[in-house]
Amino acid sequence: MTNYDVIIIGAGSVGVPAAMALAEKKLKVLVIESLFSPGQANNKKAIGGIRATHSDFGKIKVCQRSIEIFGTWQEKFGDEIGWIAGGYSFPAYTEEDEKKLKDLMKIQHSFGLNIKWISPEEYNELVPGINMDGLRGSTYSPEDGSASPLMSMNAFYFKSLESGAEYKFKENVIDLKMNSDKIAEVVTDKGSYSADFVVNAAGNYGREIGKIVGMDLPIYPDNHEAGITEPVARFFEPMVVDLRKAPGSANYYFYQNHEGQVVFCITPDPPIVGIDNDATSEFLPLCSRRMIDIYPRLTNLKVRRTWRGQYPMTPDGFPIVAKTKEIPNLINAVGMCGQGFMLGPGLGELISRIVTDELSEDDKRMLKSFDQYRDFSGMEQFK
Ligand SMILES: Cc1cc2nc3c(=O)[nH]c(=O)nc-3n(C[C@H](O)[C@H](O)[C@H](O)COP(=O)(O)OP(=O)(O)OC[C@H]3O[C@@H](n4cnc5c(N)ncnc54)[C@H](O)[C@@H]3O)c2cc1C
């Protein structure tokens, strides 16, 4: 049996950047993936939004690093990954939302984030033709942006191969054999492998992997749908996140990608818990009605495709990233909720520092936000 320094279960938004960061450190890495190529589960369902403007130290720091990686990728390595620093915006149409956003901005400023409050007129310059009726202003964080989940995954995958990472596709992890308190063997439907560390980056199935070794990780995937339009000339800059609720949905968000296509997504309310990848006929009328209401200029755009995927949710909206107490060679990196694509590159590096025992004080503070042993009673703002 070949021994690896690290085996990663899952070649998704987290597993592939983690393999890239670990292989870069000259560690011998194997990624085991049940599907036929990298990024085929939730990574390719993401619409590509990337922001550092969260509400807690962990996500902010990890995503700031992710933004550096996404933002400098093409310049450093030459691959186009569709990065645009178009910014994020949360327009407020109610007094309550304005207050919530302004209160959150105080926390965000205390972490040094570049986010400001802009007037309805200034917002109309960024998103020309936005519905001004009742608009009270908007947050705007110009350093946030977007990239193509498909192109980024490809770039990270090939980079990890260059650094020596190995992959086994179409191979399903079915068992983890223990030797005293450590995982001694990762067993798949095709073979067995051993490693000094095992990283659970199994996305929707993070809980199932945990169960194999007697851990009950609170990961509950719920379904989200998204869509993409034909490409048109660029006509607005930032991601627009409308926080208001409407019958059948909570927030929704959309932006124009590097090819001019408008990509959009809505949060069903109540959540549709489970894993069901069949797109529905309800999503498009529900989402497009709301988008056209806030931004009438979208009216004549033709939608090319819709799809459905999952957010691997935790009860409080924060991921679980931890070297486990019970099994010292198991690292869980699961429960990415709706933000695994943006967290991936920063988390990949953090995971590599867990493995090599090079955690800085900041890293330890970040990991507190993602602690597996927290009580999950808090709630991430705007998850
Ligand atoms: C509609 C939609 C829009 C979204 N938009 C955004 C966005 O704008 N920005 C953002 O950051 N995030 C977004 N997300 C969320 C993002 O897609 C997820 O958070 C992220 O992909 C989760 O990453 P992951 O690595 O945990 O899981 P995945 O990317 O799903 O990877 C897990 C991998 O593990 C494999 N696996 C599981 N079990 C096993 C096993 N037993 N053996 C071998 N392999 C296994 C799976 O096949 C899979 O490939 C969106 C999601 C959806 C559905």
Coordinates of N, CA and C in Angstrom, one line a residue, residues 176-185 212-215 324-330:
L176 N -13.0 3.8 6.7 CA -11.8 4.4 7.3 C -11.4 3.4 8.4
K177 N -10.2 2.7 8.2 CA -9.9 1.7 9.2 C -9.0 2.3 10.2
M178 N -9.3 2.0 11.5 CA -8.5 2.7 12.6 C -7.4 1.7 13.1
N179 N -6.4 2.4 13.6 CA -5.4 1.7 14.4 C -5.2 2.5 15.6
S180 N -5.6 2.0 16.7 CA -5.8 2.8 18.0 C -6.6 4.1 17.7
D181 N -6.0 5.3 18.0 CA -6.9 6.4 17.7 C -6.7 7.1 16.4
K182 N -5.9 6.4 15.5 CA -5.6 7.1 14.2 C -6.2 6.3 13.0
I183 N -6.5 7.0 11.9 CA -6.9 6.4 10.7 C -5.7 5.7 10.1
A184 N -5.8 4.4 9.9 CA -4.6 3.7 9.3 C -4.8 3.5 7.8
E185 N -6.1 3.3 7.4 CA -6.3 3.0 6.0 C -7.6 3.7 5.5
I212 N -18.5 7.3 9.6 CA -17.7 6.1 9.5 C -16.8 6.0 10.8
V213 N -16.3 7.1 11.3 CA -15.4 7.1 12.4 C -16.2 7.5 13.7
G214 N -17.5 7.5 13.7 CA -18.3 7.7 14.9 C -18.5 9.2 15.2
M215 N -18.3 10.1 14.2 CA -18.5 11.5 14.5 C -19.7 12.0 13.9
T324 N -9.2 17.0 14.4 CA -10.2 16.5 15.4 C -9.4 16.1 16.7
K325 N -10.1 16.2 17.8 CA -9.5 15.8 19.1 C -9.5 14.3 19.2
E326 N -10.6 13.7 18.7 CA -10.7 12.2 18.9 C -9.7 11.5 18.0
I327 N -9.5 12.0 16.8 CA -8.6 11.3 15.8 C -7.6 12.3 15.3
P328 N -6.4 12.3 15.9 CA -5.4 13.3 15.6 C -5.0 13.4 14.2
N329 N -5.2 12.4 13.4 CA -4.8 12.5 12.0 C -6.0 12.7 11.0
L330 N -7.1 13.2 11.6 CA -8.2 13.5 10.7 C -8.5 15.0 10.8

